[in-house]
PDB file of N, CA, C and O in Angstrom:
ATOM      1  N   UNK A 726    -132.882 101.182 136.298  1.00 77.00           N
ATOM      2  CA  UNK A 726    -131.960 102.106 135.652  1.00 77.00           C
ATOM      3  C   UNK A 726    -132.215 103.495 136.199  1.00 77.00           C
ATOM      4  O   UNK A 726    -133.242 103.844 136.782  1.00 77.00           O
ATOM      5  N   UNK A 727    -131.225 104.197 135.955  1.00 79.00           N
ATOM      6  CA  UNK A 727    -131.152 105.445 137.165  1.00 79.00           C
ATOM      7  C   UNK A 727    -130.711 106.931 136.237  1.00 79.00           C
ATOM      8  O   UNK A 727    -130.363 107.847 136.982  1.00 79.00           O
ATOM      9  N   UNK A 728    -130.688 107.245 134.828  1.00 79.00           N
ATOM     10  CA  UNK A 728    -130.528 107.801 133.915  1.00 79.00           C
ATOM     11  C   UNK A 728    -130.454 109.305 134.517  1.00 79.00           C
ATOM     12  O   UNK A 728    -130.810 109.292 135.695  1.00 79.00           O
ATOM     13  N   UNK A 729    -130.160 110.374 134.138  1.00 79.00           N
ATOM     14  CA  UNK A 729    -130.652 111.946 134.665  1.00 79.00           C
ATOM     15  C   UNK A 729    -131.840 111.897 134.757  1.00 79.00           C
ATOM     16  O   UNK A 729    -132.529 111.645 133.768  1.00 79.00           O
ATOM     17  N   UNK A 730    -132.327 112.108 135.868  1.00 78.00           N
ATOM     18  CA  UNK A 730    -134.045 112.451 136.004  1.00 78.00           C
ATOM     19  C   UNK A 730    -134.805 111.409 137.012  1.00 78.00           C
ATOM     20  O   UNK A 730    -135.909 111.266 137.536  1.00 78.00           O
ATOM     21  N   UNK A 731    -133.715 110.865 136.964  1.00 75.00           N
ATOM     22  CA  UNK A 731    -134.755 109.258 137.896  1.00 75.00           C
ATOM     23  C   UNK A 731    -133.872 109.152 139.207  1.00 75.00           C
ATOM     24  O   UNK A 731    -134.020 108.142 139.895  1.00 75.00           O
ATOM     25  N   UNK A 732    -133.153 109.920 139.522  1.00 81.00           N
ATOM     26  CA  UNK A 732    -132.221 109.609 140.486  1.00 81.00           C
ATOM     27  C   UNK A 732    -133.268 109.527 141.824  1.00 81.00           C
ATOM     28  O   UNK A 732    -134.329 110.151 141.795  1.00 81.00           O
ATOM     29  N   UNK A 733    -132.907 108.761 142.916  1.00 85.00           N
ATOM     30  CA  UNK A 733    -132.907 108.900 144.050  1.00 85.00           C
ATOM     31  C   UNK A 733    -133.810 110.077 144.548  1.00 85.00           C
ATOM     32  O   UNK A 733    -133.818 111.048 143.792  1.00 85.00           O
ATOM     33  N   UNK A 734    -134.556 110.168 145.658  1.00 86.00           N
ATOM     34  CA  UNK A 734    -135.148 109.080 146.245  1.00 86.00           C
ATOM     35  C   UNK A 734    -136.447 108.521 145.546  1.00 86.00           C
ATOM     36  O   UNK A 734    -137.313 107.919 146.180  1.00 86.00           O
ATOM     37  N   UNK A 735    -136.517 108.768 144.185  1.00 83.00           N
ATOM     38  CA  UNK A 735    -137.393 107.751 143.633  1.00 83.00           C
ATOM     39  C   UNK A 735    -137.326 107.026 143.067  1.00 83.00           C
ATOM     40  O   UNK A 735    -136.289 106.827 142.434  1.00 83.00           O
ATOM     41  N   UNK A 736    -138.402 106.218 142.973  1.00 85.00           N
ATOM     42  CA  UNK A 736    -138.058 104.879 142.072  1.00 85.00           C
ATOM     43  C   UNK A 736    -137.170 104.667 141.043  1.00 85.00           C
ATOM     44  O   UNK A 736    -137.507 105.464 140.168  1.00 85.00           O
ATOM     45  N   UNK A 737    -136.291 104.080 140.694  1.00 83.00           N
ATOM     46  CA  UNK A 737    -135.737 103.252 139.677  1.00 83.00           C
ATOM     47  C   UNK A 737    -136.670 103.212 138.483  1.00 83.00           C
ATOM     48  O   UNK A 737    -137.894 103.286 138.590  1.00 83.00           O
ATOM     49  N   UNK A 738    -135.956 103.079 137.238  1.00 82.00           N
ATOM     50  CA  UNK A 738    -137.248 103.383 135.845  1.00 82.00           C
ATOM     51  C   UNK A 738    -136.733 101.869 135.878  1.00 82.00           C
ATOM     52  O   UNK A 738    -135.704 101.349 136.311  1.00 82.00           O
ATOM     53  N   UNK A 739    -137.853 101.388 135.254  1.00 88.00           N
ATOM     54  CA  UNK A 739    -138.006 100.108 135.175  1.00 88.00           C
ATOM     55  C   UNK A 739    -138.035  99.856 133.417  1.00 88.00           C
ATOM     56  O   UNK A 739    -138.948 100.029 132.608  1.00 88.00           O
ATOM     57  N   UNK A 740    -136.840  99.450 133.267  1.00 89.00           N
ATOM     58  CA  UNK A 740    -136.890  98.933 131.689  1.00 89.00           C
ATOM     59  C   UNK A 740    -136.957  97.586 131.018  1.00 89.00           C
ATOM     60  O   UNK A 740    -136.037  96.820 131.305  1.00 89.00           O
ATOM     61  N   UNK A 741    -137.583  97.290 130.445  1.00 93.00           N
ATOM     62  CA  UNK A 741    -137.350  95.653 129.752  1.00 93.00           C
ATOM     63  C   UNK A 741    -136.790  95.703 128.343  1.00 93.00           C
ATOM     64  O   UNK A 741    -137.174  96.352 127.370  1.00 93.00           O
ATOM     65  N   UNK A 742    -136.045  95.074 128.447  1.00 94.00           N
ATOM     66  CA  UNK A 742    -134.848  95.127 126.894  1.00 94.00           C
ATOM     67  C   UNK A 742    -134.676  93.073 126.862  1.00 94.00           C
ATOM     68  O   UNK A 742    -134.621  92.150 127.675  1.00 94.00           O
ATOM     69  N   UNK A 743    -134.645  93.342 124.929  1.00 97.00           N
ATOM     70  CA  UNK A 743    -134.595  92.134 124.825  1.00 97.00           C
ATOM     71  C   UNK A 743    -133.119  92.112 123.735  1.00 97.00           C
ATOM     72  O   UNK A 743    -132.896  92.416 122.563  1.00 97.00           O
ATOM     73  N   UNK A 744    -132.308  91.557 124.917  1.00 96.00           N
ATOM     74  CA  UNK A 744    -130.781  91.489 123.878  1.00 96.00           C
ATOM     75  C   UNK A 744    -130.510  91.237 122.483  1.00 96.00           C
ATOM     76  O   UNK A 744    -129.867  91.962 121.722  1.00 96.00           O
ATOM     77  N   UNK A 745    -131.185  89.899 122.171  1.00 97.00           N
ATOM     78  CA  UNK A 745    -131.432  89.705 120.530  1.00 97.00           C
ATOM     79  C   UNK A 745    -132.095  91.231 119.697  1.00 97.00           C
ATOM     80  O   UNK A 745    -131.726  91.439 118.541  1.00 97.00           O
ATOM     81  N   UNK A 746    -133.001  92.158 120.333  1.00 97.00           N
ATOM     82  CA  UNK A 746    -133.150  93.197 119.452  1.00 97.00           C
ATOM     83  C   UNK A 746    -131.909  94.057 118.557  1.00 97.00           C
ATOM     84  O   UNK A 746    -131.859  94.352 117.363  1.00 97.00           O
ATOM     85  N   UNK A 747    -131.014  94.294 119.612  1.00 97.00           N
ATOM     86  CA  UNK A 747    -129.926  94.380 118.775  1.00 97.00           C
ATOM     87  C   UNK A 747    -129.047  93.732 117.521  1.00 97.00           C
ATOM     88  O   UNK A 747    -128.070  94.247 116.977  1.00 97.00           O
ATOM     89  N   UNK A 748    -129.457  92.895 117.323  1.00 97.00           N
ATOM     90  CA  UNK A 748    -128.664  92.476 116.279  1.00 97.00           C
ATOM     91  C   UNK A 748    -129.662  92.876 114.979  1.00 97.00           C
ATOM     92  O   UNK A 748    -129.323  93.400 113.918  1.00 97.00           O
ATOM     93  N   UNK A 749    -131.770  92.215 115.660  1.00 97.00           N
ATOM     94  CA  UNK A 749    -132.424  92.506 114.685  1.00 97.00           C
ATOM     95  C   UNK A 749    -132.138  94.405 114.014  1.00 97.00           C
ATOM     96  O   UNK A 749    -132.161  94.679 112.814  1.00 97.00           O
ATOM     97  N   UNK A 750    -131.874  95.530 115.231  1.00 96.00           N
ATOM     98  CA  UNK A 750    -131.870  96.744 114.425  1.00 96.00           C
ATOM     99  C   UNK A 750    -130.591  96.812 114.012  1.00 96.00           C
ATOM    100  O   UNK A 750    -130.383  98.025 113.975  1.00 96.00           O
ATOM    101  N   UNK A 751    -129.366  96.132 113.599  1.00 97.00           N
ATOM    102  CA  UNK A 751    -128.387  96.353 113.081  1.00 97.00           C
ATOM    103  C   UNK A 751    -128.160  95.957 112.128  1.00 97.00           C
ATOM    104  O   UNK A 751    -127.170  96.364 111.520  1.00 97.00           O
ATOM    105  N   UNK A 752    -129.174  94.779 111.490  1.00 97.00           N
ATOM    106  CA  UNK A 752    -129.047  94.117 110.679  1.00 97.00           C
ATOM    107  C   UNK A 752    -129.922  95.032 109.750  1.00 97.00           C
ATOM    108  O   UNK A 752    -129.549  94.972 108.578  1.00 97.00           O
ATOM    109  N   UNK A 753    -131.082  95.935 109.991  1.00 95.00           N
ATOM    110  CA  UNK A 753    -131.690  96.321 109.168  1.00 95.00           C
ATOM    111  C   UNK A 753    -131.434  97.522 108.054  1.00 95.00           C
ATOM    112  O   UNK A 753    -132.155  98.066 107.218  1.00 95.00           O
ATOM    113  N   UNK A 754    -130.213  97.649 108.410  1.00 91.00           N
ATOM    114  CA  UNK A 754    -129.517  98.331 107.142  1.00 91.00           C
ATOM    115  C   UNK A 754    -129.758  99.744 107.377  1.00 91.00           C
ATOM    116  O   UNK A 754    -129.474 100.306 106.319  1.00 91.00           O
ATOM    117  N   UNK A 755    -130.141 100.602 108.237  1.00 89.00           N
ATOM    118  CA  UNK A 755    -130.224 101.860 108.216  1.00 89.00           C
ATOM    119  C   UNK A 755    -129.272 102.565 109.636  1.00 89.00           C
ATOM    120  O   UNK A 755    -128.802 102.129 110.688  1.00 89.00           O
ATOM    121  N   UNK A 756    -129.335 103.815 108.960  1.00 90.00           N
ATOM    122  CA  UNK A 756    -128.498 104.355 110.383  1.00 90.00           C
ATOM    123  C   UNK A 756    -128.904 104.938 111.141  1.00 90.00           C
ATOM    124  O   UNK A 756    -129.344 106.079 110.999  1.00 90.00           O
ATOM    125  N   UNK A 757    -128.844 104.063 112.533  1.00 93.00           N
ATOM    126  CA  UNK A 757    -129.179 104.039 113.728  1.00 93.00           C
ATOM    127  C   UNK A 757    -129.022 105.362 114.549  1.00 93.00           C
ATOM    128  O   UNK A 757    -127.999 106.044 114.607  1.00 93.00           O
ATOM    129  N   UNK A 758    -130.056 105.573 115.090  1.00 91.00           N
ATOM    130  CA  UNK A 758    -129.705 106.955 116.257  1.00 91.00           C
ATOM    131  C   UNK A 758    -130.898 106.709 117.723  1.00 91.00           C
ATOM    132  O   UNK A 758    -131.969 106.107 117.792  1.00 91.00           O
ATOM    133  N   UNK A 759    -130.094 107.488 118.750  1.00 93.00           N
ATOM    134  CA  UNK A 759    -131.324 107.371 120.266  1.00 93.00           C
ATOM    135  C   UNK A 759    -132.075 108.229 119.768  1.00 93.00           C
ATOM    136  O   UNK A 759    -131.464 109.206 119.334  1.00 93.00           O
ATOM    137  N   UNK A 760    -133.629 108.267 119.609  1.00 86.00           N
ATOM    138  CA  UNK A 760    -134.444 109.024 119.666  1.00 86.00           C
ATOM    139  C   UNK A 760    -135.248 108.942 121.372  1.00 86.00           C
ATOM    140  O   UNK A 760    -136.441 108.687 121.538  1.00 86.00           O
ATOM    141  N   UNK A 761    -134.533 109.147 122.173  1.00 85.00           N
ATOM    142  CA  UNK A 761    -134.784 108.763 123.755  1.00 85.00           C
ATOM    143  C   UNK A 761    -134.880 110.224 124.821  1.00 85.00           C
ATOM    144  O   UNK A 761    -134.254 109.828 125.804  1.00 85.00           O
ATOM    145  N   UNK A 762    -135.022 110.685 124.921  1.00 82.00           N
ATOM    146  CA  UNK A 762    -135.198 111.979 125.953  1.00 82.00           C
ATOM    147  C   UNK A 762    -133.973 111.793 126.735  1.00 82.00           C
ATOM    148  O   UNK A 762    -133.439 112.798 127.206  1.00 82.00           O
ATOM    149  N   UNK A 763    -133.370 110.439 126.968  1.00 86.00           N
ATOM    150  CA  UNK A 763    -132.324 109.752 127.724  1.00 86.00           C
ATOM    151  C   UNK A 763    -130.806 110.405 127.061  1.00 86.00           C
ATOM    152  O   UNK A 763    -129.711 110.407 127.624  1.00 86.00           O
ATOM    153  N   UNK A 764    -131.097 110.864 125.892  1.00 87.00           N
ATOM    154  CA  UNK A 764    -130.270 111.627 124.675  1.00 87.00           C
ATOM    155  C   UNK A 764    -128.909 110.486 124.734  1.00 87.00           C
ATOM    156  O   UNK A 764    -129.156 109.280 124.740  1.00 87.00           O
ATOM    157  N   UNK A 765    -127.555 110.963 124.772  1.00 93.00           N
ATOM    158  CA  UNK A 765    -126.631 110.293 124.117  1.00 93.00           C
ATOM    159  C   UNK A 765    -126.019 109.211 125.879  1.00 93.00           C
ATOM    160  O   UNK A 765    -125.027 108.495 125.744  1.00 93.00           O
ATOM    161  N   UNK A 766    -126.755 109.263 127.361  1.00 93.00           N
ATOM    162  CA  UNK A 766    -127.229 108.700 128.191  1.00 93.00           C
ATOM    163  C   UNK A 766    -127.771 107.047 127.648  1.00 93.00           C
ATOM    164  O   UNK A 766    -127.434 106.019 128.235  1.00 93.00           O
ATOM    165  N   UNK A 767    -128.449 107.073 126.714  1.00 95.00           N
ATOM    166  CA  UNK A 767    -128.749 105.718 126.088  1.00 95.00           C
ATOM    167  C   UNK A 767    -127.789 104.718 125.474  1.00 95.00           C
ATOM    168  O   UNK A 767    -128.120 103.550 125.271  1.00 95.00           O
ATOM    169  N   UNK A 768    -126.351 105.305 125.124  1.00 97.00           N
ATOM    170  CA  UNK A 768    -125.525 104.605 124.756  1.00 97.00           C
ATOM    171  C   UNK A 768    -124.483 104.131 126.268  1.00 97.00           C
ATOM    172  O   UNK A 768    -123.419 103.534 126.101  1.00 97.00           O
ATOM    173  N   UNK A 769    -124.949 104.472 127.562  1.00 95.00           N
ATOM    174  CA  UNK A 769    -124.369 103.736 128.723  1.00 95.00           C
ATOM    175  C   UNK A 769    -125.451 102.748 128.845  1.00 95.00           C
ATOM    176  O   UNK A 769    -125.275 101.532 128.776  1.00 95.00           O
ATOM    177  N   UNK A 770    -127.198 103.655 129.128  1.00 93.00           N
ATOM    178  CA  UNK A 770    -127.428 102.865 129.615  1.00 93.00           C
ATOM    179  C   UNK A 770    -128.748 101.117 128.712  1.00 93.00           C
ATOM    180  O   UNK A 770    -129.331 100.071 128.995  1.00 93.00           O
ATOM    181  N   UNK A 771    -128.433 102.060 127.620  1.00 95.00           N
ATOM    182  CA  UNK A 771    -129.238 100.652 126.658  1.00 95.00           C
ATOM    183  C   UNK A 771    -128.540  99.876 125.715  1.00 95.00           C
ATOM    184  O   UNK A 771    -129.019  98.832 125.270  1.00 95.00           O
ATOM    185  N   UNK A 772    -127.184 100.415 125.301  1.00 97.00           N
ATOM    186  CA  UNK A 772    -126.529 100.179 124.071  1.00 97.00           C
ATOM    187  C   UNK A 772    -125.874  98.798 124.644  1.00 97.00           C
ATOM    188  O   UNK A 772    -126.122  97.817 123.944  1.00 97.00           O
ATOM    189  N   UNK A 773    -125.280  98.621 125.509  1.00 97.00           N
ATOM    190  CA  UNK A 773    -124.376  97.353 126.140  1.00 97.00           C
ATOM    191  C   UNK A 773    -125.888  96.035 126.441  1.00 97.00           C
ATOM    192  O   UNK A 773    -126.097  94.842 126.223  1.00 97.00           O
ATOM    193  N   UNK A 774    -126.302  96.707 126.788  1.00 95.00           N
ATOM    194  CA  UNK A 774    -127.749  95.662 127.401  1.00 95.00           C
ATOM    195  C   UNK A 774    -128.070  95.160 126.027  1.00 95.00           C
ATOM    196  O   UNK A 774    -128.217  93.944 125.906  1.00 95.00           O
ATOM    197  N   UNK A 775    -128.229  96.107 124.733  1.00 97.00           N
ATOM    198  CA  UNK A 775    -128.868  95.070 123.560  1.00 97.00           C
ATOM    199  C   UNK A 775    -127.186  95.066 122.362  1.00 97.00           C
ATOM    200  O   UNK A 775    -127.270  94.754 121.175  1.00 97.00           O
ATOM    201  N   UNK A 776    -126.174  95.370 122.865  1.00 97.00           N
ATOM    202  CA  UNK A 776    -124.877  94.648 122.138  1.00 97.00           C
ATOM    203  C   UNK A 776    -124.772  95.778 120.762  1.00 97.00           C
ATOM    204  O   UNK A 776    -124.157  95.485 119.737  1.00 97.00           O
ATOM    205  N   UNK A 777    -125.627  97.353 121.002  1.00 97.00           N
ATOM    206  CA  UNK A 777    -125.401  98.148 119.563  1.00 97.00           C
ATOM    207  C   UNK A 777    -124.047  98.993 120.340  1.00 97.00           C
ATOM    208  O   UNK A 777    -123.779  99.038 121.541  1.00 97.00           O
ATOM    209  N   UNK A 778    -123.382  99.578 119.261  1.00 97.00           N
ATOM    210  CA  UNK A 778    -122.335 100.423 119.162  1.00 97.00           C
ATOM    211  C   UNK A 778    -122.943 101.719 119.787  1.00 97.00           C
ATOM    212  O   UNK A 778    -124.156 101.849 119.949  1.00 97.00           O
ATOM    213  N   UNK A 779    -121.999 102.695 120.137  1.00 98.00           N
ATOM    214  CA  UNK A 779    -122.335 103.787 120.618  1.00 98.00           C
ATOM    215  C   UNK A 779    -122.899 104.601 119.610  1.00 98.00           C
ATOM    216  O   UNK A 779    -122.409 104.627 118.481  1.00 98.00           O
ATOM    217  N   UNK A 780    -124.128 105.427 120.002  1.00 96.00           N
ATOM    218  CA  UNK A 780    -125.245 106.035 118.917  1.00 96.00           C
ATOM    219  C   UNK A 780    -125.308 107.305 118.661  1.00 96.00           C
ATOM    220  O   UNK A 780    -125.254 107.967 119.697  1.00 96.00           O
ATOM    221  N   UNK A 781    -125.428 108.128 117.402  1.00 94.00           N
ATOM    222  CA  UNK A 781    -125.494 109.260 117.890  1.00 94.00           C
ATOM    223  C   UNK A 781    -126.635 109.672 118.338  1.00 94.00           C
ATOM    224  O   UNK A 781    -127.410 109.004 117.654  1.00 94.00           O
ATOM    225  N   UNK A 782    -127.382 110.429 119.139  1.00 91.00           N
ATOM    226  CA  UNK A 782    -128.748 111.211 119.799  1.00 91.00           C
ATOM    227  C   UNK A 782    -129.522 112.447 118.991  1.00 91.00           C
ATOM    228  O   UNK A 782    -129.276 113.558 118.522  1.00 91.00           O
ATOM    229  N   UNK A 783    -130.463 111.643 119.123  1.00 85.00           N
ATOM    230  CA  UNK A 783    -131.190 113.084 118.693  1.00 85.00           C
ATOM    231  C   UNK A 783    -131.168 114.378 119.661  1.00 85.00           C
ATOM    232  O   UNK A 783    -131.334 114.320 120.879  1.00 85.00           O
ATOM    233  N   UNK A 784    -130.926 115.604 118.884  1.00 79.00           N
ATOM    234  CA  UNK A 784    -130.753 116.304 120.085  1.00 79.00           C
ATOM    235  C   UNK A 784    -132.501 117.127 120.334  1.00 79.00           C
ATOM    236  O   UNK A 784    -133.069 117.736 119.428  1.00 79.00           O
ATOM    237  N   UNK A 785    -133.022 116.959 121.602  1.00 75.00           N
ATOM    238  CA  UNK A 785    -134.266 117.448 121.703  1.00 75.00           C
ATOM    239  C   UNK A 785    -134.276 118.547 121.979  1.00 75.00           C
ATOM    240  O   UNK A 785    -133.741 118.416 123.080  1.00 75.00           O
ATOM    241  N   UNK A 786    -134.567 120.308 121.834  1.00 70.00           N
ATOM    242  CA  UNK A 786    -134.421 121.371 122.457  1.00 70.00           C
ATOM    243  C   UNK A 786    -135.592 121.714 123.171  1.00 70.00           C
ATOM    244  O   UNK A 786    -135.733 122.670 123.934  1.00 70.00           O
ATOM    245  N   UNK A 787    -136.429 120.840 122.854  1.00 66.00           N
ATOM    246  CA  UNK A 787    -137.867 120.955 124.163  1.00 66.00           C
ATOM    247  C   UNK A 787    -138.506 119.849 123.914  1.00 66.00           C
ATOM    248  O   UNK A 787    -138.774 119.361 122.816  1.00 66.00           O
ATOM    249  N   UNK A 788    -138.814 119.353 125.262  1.00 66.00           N
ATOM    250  CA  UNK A 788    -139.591 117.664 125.466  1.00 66.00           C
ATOM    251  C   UNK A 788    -141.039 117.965 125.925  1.00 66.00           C
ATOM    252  O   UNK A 788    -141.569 118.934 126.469  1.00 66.00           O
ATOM    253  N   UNK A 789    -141.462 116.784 125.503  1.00 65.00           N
ATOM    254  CA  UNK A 789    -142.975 116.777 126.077  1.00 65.00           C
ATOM    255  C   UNK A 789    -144.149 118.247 126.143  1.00 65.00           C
ATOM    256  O   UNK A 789    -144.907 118.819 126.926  1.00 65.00           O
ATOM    257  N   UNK A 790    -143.801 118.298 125.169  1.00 63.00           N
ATOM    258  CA  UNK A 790    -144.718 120.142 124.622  1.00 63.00           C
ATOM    259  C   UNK A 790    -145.734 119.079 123.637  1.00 63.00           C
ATOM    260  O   UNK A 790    -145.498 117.979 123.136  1.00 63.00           O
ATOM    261  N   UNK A 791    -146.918 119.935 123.625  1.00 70.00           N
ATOM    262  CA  UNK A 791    -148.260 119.901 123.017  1.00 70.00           C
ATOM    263  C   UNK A 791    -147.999 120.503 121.516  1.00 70.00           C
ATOM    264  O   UNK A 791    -147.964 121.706 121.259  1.00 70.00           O
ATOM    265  N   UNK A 792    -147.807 119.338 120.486  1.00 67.00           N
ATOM    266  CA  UNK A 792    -148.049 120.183 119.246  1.00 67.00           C
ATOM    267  C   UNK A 792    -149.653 120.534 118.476  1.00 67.00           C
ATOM    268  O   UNK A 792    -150.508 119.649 118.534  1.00 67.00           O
ATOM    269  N   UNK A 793    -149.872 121.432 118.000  1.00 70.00           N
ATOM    270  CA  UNK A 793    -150.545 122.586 117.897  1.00 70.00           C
ATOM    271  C   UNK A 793    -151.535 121.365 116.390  1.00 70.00           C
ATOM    272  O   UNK A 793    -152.583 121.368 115.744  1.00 70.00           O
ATOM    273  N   UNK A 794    -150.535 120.701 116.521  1.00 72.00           N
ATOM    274  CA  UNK A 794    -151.310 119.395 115.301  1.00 72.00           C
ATOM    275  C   UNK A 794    -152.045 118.297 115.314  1.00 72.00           C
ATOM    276  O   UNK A 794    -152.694 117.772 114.409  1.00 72.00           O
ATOM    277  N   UNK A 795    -151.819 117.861 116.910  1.00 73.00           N
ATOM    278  CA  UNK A 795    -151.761 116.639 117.632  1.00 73.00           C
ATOM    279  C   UNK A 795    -150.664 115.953 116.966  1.00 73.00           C
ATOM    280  O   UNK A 795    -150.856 114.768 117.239  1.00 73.00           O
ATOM    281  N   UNK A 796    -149.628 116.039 116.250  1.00 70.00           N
ATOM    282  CA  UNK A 796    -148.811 115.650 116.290  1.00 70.00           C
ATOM    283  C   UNK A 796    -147.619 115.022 117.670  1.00 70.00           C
ATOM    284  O   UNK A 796    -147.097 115.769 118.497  1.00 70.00           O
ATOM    285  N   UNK A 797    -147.479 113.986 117.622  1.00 67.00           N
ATOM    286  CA  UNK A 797    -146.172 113.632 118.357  1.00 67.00           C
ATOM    287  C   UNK A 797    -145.090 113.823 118.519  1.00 67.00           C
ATOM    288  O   UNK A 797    -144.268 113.605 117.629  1.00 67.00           O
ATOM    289  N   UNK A 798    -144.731 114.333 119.820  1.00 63.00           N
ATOM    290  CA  UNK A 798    -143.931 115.768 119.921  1.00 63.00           C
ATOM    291  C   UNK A 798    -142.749 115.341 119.158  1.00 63.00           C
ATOM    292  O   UNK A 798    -142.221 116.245 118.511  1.00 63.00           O
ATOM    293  N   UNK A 799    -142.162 114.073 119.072  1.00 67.00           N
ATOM    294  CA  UNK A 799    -140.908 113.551 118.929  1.00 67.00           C
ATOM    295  C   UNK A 799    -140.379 113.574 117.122  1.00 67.00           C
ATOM    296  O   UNK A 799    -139.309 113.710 116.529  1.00 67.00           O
ATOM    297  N   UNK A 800    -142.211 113.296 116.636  1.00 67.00           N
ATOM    298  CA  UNK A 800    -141.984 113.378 115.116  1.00 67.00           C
ATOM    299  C   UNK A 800    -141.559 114.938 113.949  1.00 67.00           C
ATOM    300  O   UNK A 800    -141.160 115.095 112.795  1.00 67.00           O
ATOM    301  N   UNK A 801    -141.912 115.735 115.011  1.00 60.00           N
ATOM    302  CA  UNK A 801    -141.709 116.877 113.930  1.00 60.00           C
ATOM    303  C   UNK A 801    -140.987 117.969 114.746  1.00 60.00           C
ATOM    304  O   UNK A 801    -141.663 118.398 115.681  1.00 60.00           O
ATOM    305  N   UNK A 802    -139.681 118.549 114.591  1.00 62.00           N
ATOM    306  CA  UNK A 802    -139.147 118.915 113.273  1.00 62.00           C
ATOM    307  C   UNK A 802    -138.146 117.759 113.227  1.00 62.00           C
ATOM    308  O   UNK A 802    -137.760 117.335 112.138  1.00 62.00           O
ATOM    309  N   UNK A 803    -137.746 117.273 114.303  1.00 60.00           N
ATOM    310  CA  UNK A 803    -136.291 116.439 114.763  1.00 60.00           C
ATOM    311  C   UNK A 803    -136.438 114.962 113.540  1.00 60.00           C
ATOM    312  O   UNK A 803    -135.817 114.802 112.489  1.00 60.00           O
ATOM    313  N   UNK A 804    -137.097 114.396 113.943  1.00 67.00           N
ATOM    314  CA  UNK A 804    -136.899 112.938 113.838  1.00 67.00           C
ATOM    315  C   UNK A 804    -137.932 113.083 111.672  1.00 67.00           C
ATOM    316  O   UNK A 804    -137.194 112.587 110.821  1.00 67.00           O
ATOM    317  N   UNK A 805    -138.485 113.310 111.432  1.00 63.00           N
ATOM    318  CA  UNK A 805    -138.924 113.498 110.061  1.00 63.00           C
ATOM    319  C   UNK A 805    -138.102 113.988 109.141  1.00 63.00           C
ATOM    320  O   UNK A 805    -138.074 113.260 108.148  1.00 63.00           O
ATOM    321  N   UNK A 806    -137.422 114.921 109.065  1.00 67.00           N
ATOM    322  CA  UNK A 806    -135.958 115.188 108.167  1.00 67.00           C
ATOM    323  C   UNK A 806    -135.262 114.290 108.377  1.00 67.00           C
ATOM    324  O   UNK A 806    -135.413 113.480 107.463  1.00 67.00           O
ATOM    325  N   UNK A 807    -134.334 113.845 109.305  1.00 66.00           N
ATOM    326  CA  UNK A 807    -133.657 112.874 109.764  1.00 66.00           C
ATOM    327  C   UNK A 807    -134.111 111.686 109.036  1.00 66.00           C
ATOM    328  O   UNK A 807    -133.306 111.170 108.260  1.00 66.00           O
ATOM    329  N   UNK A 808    -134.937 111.324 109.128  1.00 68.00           N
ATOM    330  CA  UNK A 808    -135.597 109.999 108.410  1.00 68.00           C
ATOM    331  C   UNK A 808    -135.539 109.943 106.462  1.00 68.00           C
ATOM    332  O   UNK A 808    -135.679 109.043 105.634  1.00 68.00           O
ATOM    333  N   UNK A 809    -135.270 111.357 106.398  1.00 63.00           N
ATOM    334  CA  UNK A 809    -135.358 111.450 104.824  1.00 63.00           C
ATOM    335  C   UNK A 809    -133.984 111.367 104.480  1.00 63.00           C
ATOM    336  O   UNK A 809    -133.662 111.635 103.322  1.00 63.00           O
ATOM    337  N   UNK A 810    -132.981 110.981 105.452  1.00 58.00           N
ATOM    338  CA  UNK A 810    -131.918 110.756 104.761  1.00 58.00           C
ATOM    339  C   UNK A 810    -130.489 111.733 104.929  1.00 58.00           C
ATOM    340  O   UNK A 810    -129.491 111.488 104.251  1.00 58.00           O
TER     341      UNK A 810
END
């Protein structure tokens, strides 16, 4: 897969997706979003491969930064509100 960022002349990102996952996260009753750096890019290139609907994205305004908590950059502020509903 060849997403923004992986283009040419380097390697190809190498993804493994298992089609049945999709049905398991659709079935689980909550609403779905890309939490992917790949941002709304994930609904070309993962959404058809596991059979989900187009997603909305988290939007990231800075990736891969050091939080000051050891926190994981992805969990706080974006994705923890979001989760509350």
């Amino acid at each position: 897969m060849r997403p923004t960022g992986w283009e040419p002349p380097g390697p190809a990102l190498r993804v493994r997706l298992n089609p049945a996952h999709g049905l398991l996260l659709l079935g689980l009753g909550f609403r779905l979003v890309w939490a992917t750096t790949w941002k709304t890019e994930a609904n070309t290139w993962l959404g058809p491969e596991l059979g989900l609907p187009e997603l909305p994205a988290v939007d990231w305004p800075q990736t891969h930064h050091r939080d000051p908590e050891g926190v994981h950059w992805k969990t706080l502020p974006r994705l923890t509100p979001r989760s509350a509903g």
